Coordinates of C-alpha atoms in Angstrom, one line a residue:
Chain L
M1 CA 0.1 0.4 0.1
K2 CA 1.5 3.0 -1.3
Q3 CA 2.0 5.4 1.3
G4 CA 3.0 9.1 1.7
P5 CA 2.1 12.2 -0.4
C6 CA 0.6 12.2 -3.5
S7 CA 2.1 15.1 -6.1
E8 CA -0.1 17.8 -7.4
E9 CA -0.5 15.7 -10.9
D10 CA -1.6 13.2 -8.5
C11 CA -4.7 14.0 -6.5
F12 CA -5.3 16.6 -9.8
S13 CA -5.8 13.1 -11.7
L14 CA -7.5 11.4 -8.6
L15 CA -10.0 14.3 -8.5
K16 CA -11.0 14.7 -12.1
Q17 CA -11.2 10.5 -12.2
F18 CA -13.9 10.9 -8.8
E19 CA -15.4 13.9 -10.0
H20 CA -15.6 12.0 -12.8
I21 CA -17.6 9.1 -11.6
L22 CA -19.8 10.8 -10.0
E23 CA -21.0 12.6 -13.0
S24 CA -21.4 9.6 -15.1
D25 CA -23.4 7.4 -13.1
P26 CA -25.9 9.8 -11.7
L27 CA -27.5 7.1 -9.9
I28 CA -24.9 6.1 -7.2
D29 CA -26.8 5.7 -3.6
E30 CA -24.8 4.6 -1.8
V31 CA -20.4 5.6 -0.9
G32 CA -18.3 3.8 1.1
F33 CA -14.3 4.3 2.6
I34 CA -12.8 0.7 1.7
H35 CA -9.9 -0.1 2.6
P36 CA -7.8 -1.6 -0.3
S37 CA -7.3 -4.7 0.0
Q38 CA -11.2 -5.2 -0.1
F39 CA -11.0 -3.9 -3.9
I40 CA -10.8 -7.7 -5.4
M41 CA -12.9 -9.3 -2.6
L42 CA -15.8 -6.9 -3.5
D43 CA -15.2 -7.6 -7.7
E44 CA -15.9 -10.9 -6.6
E45 CA -19.3 -10.1 -4.8
A46 CA -20.6 -8.1 -7.4
S47 CA -22.8 -9.4 -9.8
S48 CA -20.3 -11.3 -12.5
S49 CA -22.6 -10.7 -15.4
N50 CA -22.1 -6.8 -14.6
V51 CA -18.8 -6.3 -16.3
Y52 CA -19.0 -2.5 -16.0
Q53 CA -15.8 -1.1 -15.6
N54 CA -14.2 1.6 -14.3
E55 CA -13.6 3.5 -17.6
V56 CA -10.4 5.2 -15.8
Q57 CA -8.3 2.4 -15.7
P58 CA -5.7 3.4 -13.9
N59 CA -1.8 3.2 -14.9
N60 CA -0.1 -0.1 -14.5
G61 CA 1.3 -0.3 -11.4
T62 CA -1.1 2.3 -10.3
S63 CA -3.7 0.3 -7.5
R64 CA -7.3 1.4 -8.2
K65 CA -8.4 3.2 -5.7
F66 CA -12.5 3.9 -6.6
W67 CA -14.5 0.9 -7.4
N68 CA -18.1 1.5 -9.0
K69 CA -20.2 -1.3 -9.6
D70 CA -24.2 -1.5 -9.5
H71 CA -24.1 2.5 -8.7
K72 CA -22.4 1.6 -5.6
L73 CA -19.1 3.8 -4.7
G74 CA -16.3 3.1 -3.1
I75 CA -13.0 5.1 -2.1
S76 CA -9.8 3.8 -1.4
T77 CA -8.9 4.7 2.6
D78 CA -5.0 5.4 1.4
I79 CA -6.2 8.4 -0.6
L80 CA -8.9 10.2 1.7
V81 CA -6.7 12.6 3.6
Q82 CA -4.5 14.0 0.6
L83 CA -8.1 13.8 -2.2
C84 CA -10.2 15.3 0.1
K85 CA -7.2 18.5 1.3
Y86 CA -6.6 19.0 -2.4
A87 CA -10.9 19.2 -3.1
K88 CA -11.3 21.5 -0.7
H89 CA -8.8 23.1 -1.9
V90 CA -9.0 23.5 -5.8
F91 CA -13.4 24.0 -3.9
L92 CA -12.2 27.0 -2.1
L93 CA -10.1 28.3 -5.5
A94 CA -13.5 28.0 -7.5
L95 CA -15.2 29.7 -4.7
D96 CA -12.6 32.9 -5.4
E97 CA -13.6 32.4 -9.1
Y98 CA -17.3 32.6 -8.5
K99 CA -17.9 35.5 -5.7
C100 CA -15.4 37.5 -7.4
H101 CA -16.4 37.1 -10.8
G102 CA -20.1 36.1 -10.7
N103 CA -21.6 32.9 -13.4
I104 CA -19.2 34.7 -16.1
S105 CA -17.2 32.3 -18.3
C106 CA -16.0 31.4 -21.4
S107 CA -15.5 28.6 -21.2
P108 CA -18.2 25.8 -21.1
C109 CA -17.0 25.7 -17.1
T110 CA -19.4 28.3 -15.3
P111 CA -17.8 29.1 -12.2
E112 CA -21.3 28.2 -10.5
S113 CA -21.0 24.4 -11.6
E114 CA -17.0 24.9 -10.9
V115 CA -18.5 25.4 -7.8
M116 CA -21.0 22.9 -7.3
K117 CA -18.8 20.3 -8.7
H118 CA -16.3 20.3 -6.3
S119 CA -18.3 21.1 -3.8
Q120 CA -19.7 18.3 -4.1
A121 CA -16.5 16.2 -4.1
V122 CA -15.0 17.6 -1.1
L123 CA -19.1 16.7 0.8
L124 CA -18.4 13.1 -0.1
L125 CA -15.4 12.9 1.8
S126 CA -16.0 15.3 4.6
S127 CA -19.4 15.9 5.3
D128 CA -19.6 18.6 7.4
F129 CA -17.3 21.6 5.5
G130 CA -20.0 24.1 5.8
T131 CA -18.8 26.0 3.5
A132 CA -19.1 24.3 1.2
W133 CA -22.7 23.3 2.7
N134 CA -23.3 27.8 2.3
A135 CA -21.5 27.4 -1.1
R136 CA -24.4 25.3 -2.1
K137 CA -27.1 27.1 -0.3
L138 CA -26.0 30.4 -1.7
I139 CA -25.8 29.1 -5.7
L140 CA -29.4 27.0 -4.6
S141 CA -30.9 30.1 -3.2
K142 CA -30.7 31.7 -6.8
K143 CA -32.8 28.7 -8.5
D144 CA -36.0 28.4 -9.6
Q145 CA -37.2 24.5 -10.1
L146 CA -37.9 22.3 -8.0
S147 CA -35.7 19.6 -9.3
A148 CA -32.6 21.6 -8.2
F149 CA -33.6 21.2 -4.9
T150 CA -34.4 17.8 -4.7
E151 CA -31.7 16.8 -6.7
E152 CA -29.7 18.1 -3.3
L153 CA -32.0 16.1 -1.8
R154 CA -30.9 13.4 -3.4
L155 CA -27.1 14.3 -3.1
S156 CA -27.6 15.3 0.9
G157 CA -29.6 11.2 1.2
L158 CA -26.1 9.7 -0.9
I159 CA -23.4 12.1 1.8
L160 CA -25.8 10.2 4.5
S161 CA -25.3 6.7 3.5
N162 CA -21.8 7.5 4.6
S163 CA -22.1 9.9 7.6
P164 CA -25.8 9.0 8.8
K165 CA -24.8 11.1 12.2
S166 CA -23.2 14.3 10.0
E167 CA -25.1 17.6 11.9
S168 CA -24.3 19.7 8.5
T169 CA -26.2 16.8 6.5
W170 CA -29.0 16.8 8.1
S171 CA -29.4 21.1 9.1
H172 CA -28.8 21.2 5.3
R173 CA -31.9 18.7 4.6
R174 CA -34.0 21.2 6.8
W175 CA -32.3 24.1 4.8
I176 CA -34.0 22.6 1.4
I177 CA -37.6 21.6 3.3
K178 CA -37.8 25.4 3.9
M179 CA -36.7 26.4 0.4
I180 CA -39.1 23.9 -1.0
S181 CA -42.2 24.9 1.2
Q182 CA -41.5 28.4 0.9
R183 CA -41.2 28.2 -3.2
F184 CA -42.9 26.0 -4.6
S185 CA -45.6 24.0 -2.0
T186 CA -44.6 21.4 0.6
P187 CA -46.1 17.9 -1.7
Q188 CA -47.0 15.9 1.4
E189 CA -44.9 13.2 -0.1
I190 CA -41.7 14.8 0.8
I191 CA -42.4 14.6 4.1
T192 CA -43.1 11.5 4.1
K193 CA -40.5 9.9 2.0
E194 CA -38.5 11.8 4.8
S195 CA -40.0 10.2 7.7
E196 CA -39.4 7.0 6.2
L197 CA -35.6 8.2 4.9
V198 CA -35.5 8.5 9.0
E199 CA -36.1 5.3 9.9
S200 CA -34.7 3.3 7.7
I201 CA -31.6 5.3 8.6
G202 CA -32.4 4.6 12.6
E203 CA -32.6 1.4 12.2
R204 CA -29.2 0.7 10.7
S205 CA -27.5 3.6 12.6
K206 CA -28.3 3.5 16.5
M207 CA -28.2 6.1 18.9
N208 CA -28.5 8.2 16.1
Y209 CA -30.6 11.4 17.6
R210 CA -29.8 14.0 14.9
A211 CA -32.0 11.6 12.7
W212 CA -34.9 11.5 14.7
Y213 CA -34.7 14.9 15.7
H214 CA -35.0 16.2 12.0
R215 CA -37.8 13.3 11.9
C216 CA -39.3 15.0 14.8
W217 CA -38.6 19.1 13.0
L218 CA -40.7 17.8 10.3
V219 CA -43.9 17.3 12.5
S220 CA -44.0 20.8 12.1
Y221 CA -45.1 20.7 8.3
M222 CA -47.9 17.8 8.7
E223 CA -51.8 18.4 8.3
I224 CA -53.2 16.6 11.5
E225 CA -54.1 14.1 8.7
Q226 CA -50.8 13.0 8.4
V227 CA -49.8 12.9 12.0
I228 CA -52.7 10.6 12.4
Q229 CA -50.6 8.6 9.7
E230 CA -46.9 8.7 11.1
L231 CA -48.3 7.2 14.6
N232 CA -50.1 4.6 13.1
K233 CA -47.0 3.9 10.7
S234 CA -44.5 4.2 13.1
K235 CA -46.2 1.9 15.5
R236 CA -44.9 -0.8 14.6
W237 CA -41.2 -0.3 14.5
A238 CA -41.6 1.3 17.9
G239 CA -42.7 -1.8 19.7
L240 CA -39.4 -4.0 18.2
H241 CA -38.0 -1.3 19.6
V242 CA -38.3 -0.8 23.0
A243 CA -34.9 0.5 24.7
D244 CA -35.5 3.4 21.4
S245 CA -36.1 6.1 23.2
S246 CA -35.8 8.4 20.2
C247 CA -38.5 6.7 18.4
F248 CA -41.5 7.2 21.6
H249 CA -40.0 10.8 22.3
Y250 CA -41.2 11.2 18.5
R251 CA -44.3 10.0 18.9
R252 CA -44.9 11.9 21.7
R253 CA -44.5 15.0 19.3
L254 CA -47.5 13.6 17.2
M255 CA -49.0 13.3 19.5
L256 CA -49.0 17.1 21.2
K257 CA -49.9 18.3 17.8
I258 CA -52.5 16.2 18.3
L259 CA -53.2 17.8 21.3
E260 CA -52.2 21.6 20.1
S261 CA -54.7 21.2 17.1
L262 CA -57.4 20.8 19.8
Y263 CA -57.3 23.5 21.7
V264 CA -56.0 26.1 18.9
K265 CA -58.6 25.6 16.4
G266 CA -61.6 25.3 19.4
G267 CA -61.7 21.9 18.0
N268 CA -65.4 20.7 17.4
A269 CA -66.9 17.4 19.2
Y270 CA -65.9 14.9 16.9
D271 CA -62.2 16.3 16.7
K272 CA -61.6 15.6 20.6
S273 CA -63.3 11.9 20.6
E274 CA -60.9 10.3 17.6
A275 CA -57.8 12.2 19.7
R276 CA -59.8 10.5 23.0
K277 CA -60.3 6.8 21.2
N278 CA -56.0 7.2 20.4
W279 CA -54.5 8.6 23.2
K280 CA -56.4 5.3 25.1
E281 CA -54.9 3.7 22.8
E282 CA -52.0 4.3 23.1
L283 CA -51.9 4.0 26.7
D284 CA -53.2 0.4 26.4
W285 CA -50.8 -0.4 23.7
N286 CA -47.8 1.2 25.8
K287 CA -49.1 -0.8 29.3
E288 CA -49.6 -4.1 27.1
L289 CA -45.7 -3.6 26.3
V290 CA -45.3 -2.5 29.7
E291 CA -45.8 -5.6 30.8
R292 CA -44.5 -7.6 28.4
Y293 CA -40.7 -5.7 28.2
V294 CA -39.9 -6.0 31.5
G295 CA -37.9 -2.9 32.9
R296 CA -37.7 -0.5 29.9
E297 CA -37.1 2.9 30.6
A298 CA -37.5 4.8 27.3
L299 CA -41.6 2.8 27.7
W300 CA -42.7 4.6 31.7
L301 CA -41.1 7.5 30.3
H302 CA -43.2 7.8 27.4
R303 CA -45.8 6.6 29.5
R304 CA -45.3 9.9 31.8
F305 CA -46.5 12.2 29.1
L306 CA -49.2 9.7 28.1
S307 CA -51.0 9.6 31.4
L308 CA -50.6 13.4 32.5
N309 CA -52.0 14.5 29.4
W310 CA -54.9 12.6 30.1
I311 CA -56.0 13.0 32.8
M312 CA -55.2 17.3 32.1
Y313 CA -57.3 17.1 29.1
F314 CA -59.2 13.9 28.4
A315 CA -60.3 12.2 31.6
C316 CA -61.6 16.0 33.6
N317 CA -64.8 17.3 32.8
D318 CA -65.3 18.1 29.7
S319 CA -64.1 21.6 28.3
D320 CA -63.1 23.4 25.4
V321 CA -60.8 25.3 27.9
S322 CA -57.6 23.6 28.3
P323 CA -56.0 23.9 32.2
E324 CA -53.8 26.2 33.0
P325 CA -50.5 24.4 34.4
G326 CA -50.4 24.5 38.3
E327 CA -53.5 25.1 38.5
S328 CA -55.1 22.3 41.2
I329 CA -56.6 18.6 39.6
I330 CA -60.3 18.1 40.3
I331 CA -60.6 14.2 40.7
N332 CA -63.1 13.1 39.3
E333 CA -64.6 10.0 38.9
E334 CA -63.1 9.1 35.4
I335 CA -59.4 10.4 37.1
A336 CA -59.9 8.1 40.0
I337 CA -60.4 5.2 38.4
F338 CA -57.7 5.9 36.1
I339 CA -54.8 6.7 38.9
D340 CA -56.9 3.5 40.8
N341 CA -54.9 1.5 37.8
E342 CA -52.3 2.9 37.9
I343 CA -51.8 2.4 40.8
Q344 CA -52.3 -1.2 40.6
L345 CA -50.0 -1.4 37.2
L346 CA -47.4 0.3 40.1
E347 CA -48.0 -2.6 42.6
S348 CA -47.5 -4.8 40.4
S349 CA -44.2 -3.7 39.0
M350 CA -42.2 -3.4 42.4
T351 CA -43.2 -7.5 42.7
V352 CA -39.5 -8.6 41.8
P353 CA -39.7 -12.8 41.9
D354 CA -35.9 -13.1 40.3
T355 CA -33.0 -11.3 41.0
K356 CA -31.2 -12.8 37.8
F357 CA -32.0 -10.2 35.2
E358 CA -31.8 -7.2 36.3
D359 CA -35.2 -7.1 34.2
F360 CA -37.0 -7.0 37.6
Q361 CA -35.2 -5.1 39.5
A362 CA -34.7 -2.1 36.8
Q363 CA -39.2 -2.5 36.5
A364 CA -39.9 -1.6 39.6
L365 CA -37.0 0.9 40.1
H366 CA -38.7 3.0 36.9
A367 CA -42.6 1.9 38.1
A368 CA -41.6 3.8 41.2
V369 CA -40.0 6.6 39.7
Y370 CA -43.3 7.1 37.6
M371 CA -45.3 7.4 39.8
L372 CA -43.0 9.7 42.0
W373 CA -43.0 12.2 38.8
L374 CA -46.6 12.0 38.0
T375 CA -47.0 12.9 42.1
K376 CA -44.9 16.3 41.2
K377 CA -47.1 17.4 39.0
M378 CA -50.3 15.9 40.8
P379 CA -49.7 16.6 44.0
E380 CA -53.7 15.5 45.6
L381 CA -52.1 11.5 44.1
W382 CA -50.2 11.8 47.7
R383 CA -53.2 11.1 49.2
M384 CA -55.0 8.8 47.4
L385 CA -51.4 6.4 46.7
E386 CA -51.3 6.0 50.8
E387 CA -55.0 5.5 51.1
K388 CA -54.7 2.5 48.3
L389 CA -51.2 1.4 49.4
G390 CA -50.7 1.9 53.3
T391 CA -47.3 3.6 54.1
E392 CA -45.4 0.7 54.6
K393 CA -45.4 -0.2 51.0
V394 CA -45.4 3.7 50.4
K395 CA -41.8 3.5 51.9
C396 CA -41.5 0.4 50.1
V397 CA -41.8 2.3 46.8
M398 CA -39.7 5.3 48.0
S399 CA -36.5 3.3 49.1
T400 CA -35.9 2.1 46.2
I401 CA -35.7 4.9 44.5
A402 CA -33.2 6.3 47.4
L403 CA -30.8 2.9 46.6
E404 CA -31.0 3.4 43.1
R405 CA -31.5 6.8 42.2
P406 CA -31.1 9.0 45.0
S407 CA -30.4 12.4 43.4
L408 CA -33.3 11.5 41.4
L409 CA -35.3 11.0 44.5
H410 CA -33.8 14.6 46.5
H411 CA -34.8 16.3 43.1
L412 CA -38.8 15.0 42.5
V413 CA -39.7 15.2 46.8
N414 CA -38.2 19.1 47.3
V415 CA -40.3 21.4 45.9
Chain U
M1 CA -36.3 -7.4 18.2
K2 CA -33.5 -8.7 16.0
I3 CA -30.8 -12.1 16.0
T4 CA -27.8 -11.0 14.3
A5 CA -26.5 -14.0 14.8
L6 CA -26.1 -17.1 16.1
L7 CA -23.1 -19.4 17.2
V8 CA -22.0 -22.5 18.6
L9 CA -18.6 -23.6 19.7
K10 CA -16.7 -26.0 21.2
C11 CA -14.7 -24.5 23.7
D12 CA -12.3 -27.2 25.2
P13 CA -9.6 -26.1 27.7
E14 CA -7.1 -27.9 25.5
T15 CA -6.9 -25.7 22.2
P16 CA -6.4 -22.3 22.8
E17 CA -9.0 -20.5 20.5
P18 CA -12.9 -22.3 21.2
V19 CA -13.3 -23.8 17.7
I20 CA -16.7 -22.7 15.5
L21 CA -19.1 -25.4 15.1
A22 CA -21.7 -23.6 13.4
N23 CA -22.3 -20.4 12.9
V24 CA -25.7 -18.5 11.5
S25 CA -26.0 -14.6 10.9
D26 CA -28.4 -12.8 9.4
L27 CA -26.8 -9.3 7.9
S28 CA -30.3 -8.6 6.4
Q29 CA -29.8 -4.9 7.8
F30 CA -27.1 -4.3 5.7
G31 CA -29.7 -5.0 2.1
K32 CA -28.3 -6.4 -0.6
F33 CA -25.1 -4.6 -0.9
S34 CA -22.6 -3.2 1.9
F35 CA -19.4 -2.5 1.5
Y36 CA -18.6 -3.5 5.2
R37 CA -20.7 -6.7 5.7
S38 CA -17.9 -9.4 5.7
N39 CA -15.9 -7.2 7.8
F40 CA -19.1 -7.1 9.9
E41 CA -19.6 -11.1 9.6
E42 CA -15.1 -11.6 10.9
F43 CA -15.7 -9.4 13.7
I44 CA -18.9 -11.5 14.3
V45 CA -16.4 -14.5 14.9
F46 CA -13.3 -13.1 16.9
I47 CA -16.4 -11.6 18.8
A48 CA -18.2 -15.0 19.4
R49 CA -14.7 -16.8 20.3
T50 CA -13.4 -13.4 22.7
V51 CA -17.0 -13.9 25.1
A52 CA -17.4 -17.8 24.1
R53 CA -13.0 -18.1 25.8
R54 CA -13.8 -16.3 28.5
T55 CA -17.6 -18.1 29.4
P56 CA -16.4 -21.3 31.5
P57 CA -18.5 -24.1 31.4
G58 CA -21.9 -23.9 34.3
Q59 CA -21.5 -20.0 33.3
R60 CA -23.9 -17.2 32.2
Q61 CA -22.8 -14.1 30.5
S62 CA -24.5 -10.9 28.7
V63 CA -22.1 -8.3 27.2
K64 CA -23.0 -4.6 25.4
H65 CA -21.3 -4.5 22.9
E66 CA -21.7 -1.5 20.3
E67 CA -25.4 -1.3 20.1
Y68 CA -25.2 -5.6 20.0
K69 CA -26.1 -7.6 23.2
V70 CA -23.9 -10.7 23.4
H71 CA -25.0 -13.1 24.9
A72 CA -23.1 -16.8 25.9
Y73 CA -24.2 -20.2 27.7
N74 CA -21.9 -22.8 28.6
I75 CA -23.1 -26.6 29.6
N76 CA -19.7 -28.5 29.4
G77 CA -17.4 -26.8 27.1
L78 CA -20.2 -26.4 24.6
C79 CA -20.8 -23.0 24.6
A80 CA -24.1 -21.1 22.4
V81 CA -23.5 -17.2 21.1
G82 CA -26.1 -15.5 20.3
F83 CA -26.1 -11.8 18.8
M84 CA -29.1 -10.3 19.7
D85 CA -29.8 -6.2 19.7
D86 CA -30.4 -4.2 22.7
H87 CA -34.2 -4.7 22.6
Y88 CA -34.0 -8.2 22.6
P89 CA -35.0 -9.6 26.0
V90 CA -32.1 -11.5 28.0
R91 CA -34.0 -13.5 29.6
S92 CA -36.2 -14.8 26.0
A93 CA -31.6 -14.7 24.6
F94 CA -30.7 -17.3 27.1
S95 CA -34.3 -19.7 26.6
L96 CA -33.0 -19.3 23.1
L97 CA -29.5 -20.5 23.9
N98 CA -30.3 -22.9 26.0
Q99 CA -33.0 -25.2 23.5
V100 CA -29.9 -24.3 20.7
L101 CA -27.9 -26.0 23.2
D102 CA -30.3 -29.0 23.7
V103 CA -31.3 -29.6 20.3
Y104 CA -27.3 -29.5 19.1
Q105 CA -26.4 -32.4 21.6
K106 CA -29.6 -34.5 20.7
D107 CA -28.7 -33.7 16.6
Y108 CA -24.9 -34.7 17.2
G109 CA -24.8 -36.1 20.3
D110 CA -21.2 -35.9 21.7
T111 CA -19.4 -36.1 18.4
W112 CA -18.8 -32.1 18.6
R113 CA -15.9 -33.3 21.0
F114 CA -13.7 -34.2 18.2
E115 CA -15.1 -31.7 16.0
N116 CA -12.4 -29.3 14.6
S117 CA -14.5 -27.2 11.7
S118 CA -17.5 -25.6 11.3
Q119 CA -19.9 -27.6 9.6
P120 CA -23.9 -26.2 8.1
W121 CA -26.5 -27.2 10.6
P122 CA -30.0 -26.5 9.7
Y123 CA -31.5 -25.7 13.1
L124 CA -29.8 -23.0 14.0
K125 CA -31.3 -20.8 10.7
E126 CA -34.6 -21.9 11.7
A127 CA -33.7 -20.9 15.1
S128 CA -32.8 -17.8 14.4
D129 CA -35.7 -16.7 12.0
K130 CA -38.6 -18.3 14.8
F131 CA -37.8 -17.1 17.6
R132 CA -37.0 -13.6 16.0
D133 CA -40.7 -13.3 18.3
P134 CA -39.3 -13.6 22.0
A135 CA -42.9 -14.5 23.3
E136 CA -41.7 -17.8 21.1
A137 CA -38.7 -18.0 23.5
D138 CA -40.5 -17.7 25.8
K139 CA -43.4 -20.6 24.8
L140 CA -39.9 -22.4 26.2
L141 CA -39.4 -21.5 29.3
K142 CA -42.3 -23.4 30.3
I143 CA -40.2 -27.5 29.2
Q144 CA -36.9 -25.9 30.0
R145 CA -35.1 -27.1 33.1
E146 CA -36.3 -25.7 36.2
L147 CA -33.6 -25.7 37.9
D148 CA -31.4 -23.2 35.6
E149 CA -28.8 -22.2 39.0
T150 CA -26.4 -21.5 36.4
K151 CA -24.5 -18.5 37.6
I152 CA -25.1 -15.3 35.4
I153 CA -23.4 -12.0 34.8
L154 CA -24.2 -9.3 33.1
H155 CA -21.5 -7.0 31.5
K156 CA -21.8 -3.2 30.7
T157 CA -18.8 -3.6 27.8
I158 CA -16.9 -6.1 27.0
D159 CA -13.8 -4.4 28.6
G160 CA -15.7 -6.4 31.8
V161 CA -15.4 -9.6 30.7
L162 CA -12.1 -10.0 30.0
A163 CA -8.5 -10.5 32.6
R164 CA -7.6 -7.2 33.6
G165 CA -5.1 -5.3 31.7
E166 CA -6.9 -6.7 28.5
K167 CA -8.5 -4.1 26.8
L168 CA -10.5 -4.9 22.9
D169 CA -9.6 -2.4 21.3
S170 CA -5.1 -4.3 21.6
L171 CA -7.1 -7.5 21.4
V172 CA -8.1 -6.7 17.8
E173 CA -5.0 -4.7 16.7
K174 CA -2.6 -8.2 17.6
S175 CA -5.3 -10.9 16.5
S176 CA -4.0 -12.9 13.3
E177 CA -7.9 -14.1 12.5
L178 CA -9.2 -10.6 11.9
S179 CA -7.8 -8.5 8.0
L180 CA -7.0 -5.3 8.2
A181 CA -10.0 -3.7 6.5
S182 CA -12.3 -5.1 9.2
K183 CA -9.4 -3.4 12.4
M184 CA -10.1 -0.7 9.9
F185 CA -13.2 -0.5 10.2
Y186 CA -13.6 -1.6 14.1
K187 CA -11.5 2.2 14.3
Q188 CA -14.4 4.1 12.1
A189 CA -17.5 1.9 14.4
K190 CA -15.7 3.2 17.0
K191 CA -15.5 7.0 16.3
T192 CA -19.3 6.6 14.7
N193 CA -20.8 5.7 17.7
S194 CA -19.2 7.9 19.7
C195 CA -20.6 11.3 19.1
C196 CA -23.6 9.6 21.0
T197 CA -23.7 8.6 24.4
L198 CA -26.4 6.8 26.7
L199 CA -26.5 8.6 30.0

């Protein structure tokens, strides 16, 4: 494996090769950085009927640096650093040219197209290069065809295939969507596709907060019908990913939008009863999951949101006015029954049949914390807790928390 | 809920490295193509051996590694290892491993003690498909030995399984069974996962 700096000529030819591949295969949907030793193996793996080779054959003695088959592009890791540095350098020169002289040029390559070509190359190698993204924004903001923006979505999708956690890339996608919605209309389809993209990226790239944040951001562009569709579509995935707090956070964002719509419009009776039905379903489903998958904090956190809002907005005596925060909640019969059931759930969660897998202990802890959190939001709950469980059991609940999360206990108990 | 891989290994105190007797992996998450598929497969084998070697007979272990949980169950030198995601209940995972060991013993008796290479074993693929739903694994609980007093140890990181002073990074670096490409893949994966941490 050749090491050491490559000459300016070498870099130039590599960049040319790279940009040529990108141009000649606009359907590339995946980019990867691969070890030089993998080229042969990848050749073997790829469809044998597809004889298409990288057109620019390397000279004798030079090893291959790019692998391109079936719309996949691999870049050898041994040239990454030099290629990236060189591409940045060339991009900055092009940007200078564009800023100084505008888009006038005698050659067929306009400064604008040079900037776009080189910024694409740079960003595929180093996705967080802000200057490149901003240059593209500058040029794109002067375009008036939707296709320019959808093409940009394609490029950023390609970059995400290799850098799924790149914040600049996700942020750029939001910029594109904002531009589309300002200049054209926001077809629901774009938002749906974005949501699906996040789900597929979330599937293969775990703990991807930035992807999920992006999905939550999309909700502000959704109409209520789409919100409900999203809730239904993403339910199955959530049920299979019970340790993933982000996906339940996304559901809360969706449900919050439903809640908001009820009070902003002064929702009519039908809307509210639909929302009520959805809420009850979510509560029941969450309970099933909590009982089925023991000791999952994400599920209990989700229940906090569901329960509190159920009490405050749905179980309350019918009114179109949302309760003020801090206002005392009047415990009507429906609320009393609901709380009763929650206390029962707490009781059953506190039994720890065995300590081998830590799951039952975790369940007891999360249930205890959940209940304590509710009492902080609803001080009236304390009395009911003491009445139903008795002082001894309540002490047991508190000591469970004290053992595992003493600072949390301190925080929740003190006003 | 995913079972990414199931393996059966022979952990002989005579042989330094556990021998893989059967191995099945589900790499559908990578789609039809991935640059990293082969690296990932190599890694599964490497981690499975590393964990199995440090799971003495009569012990069960669970290790959290990257976004996976690796579960190992050793009964008298025959060790079943499962790579599941974080969502798959640990309890169900061990029911499944128990079942795998039971069926393996039924199919192969004690001949595995003299086996030195991996053979295709259809049951492993069936099990990997069937028990993808942990509810299926839980059904096994009723028919499995009630008295499963085998000790279980749960580790938060793979370094917890290793001996004092041993680190996974150095084991990877020194390993002769991992290709250069896979070693590089390991370093890249570490970097990608380090930007977000679980509290």
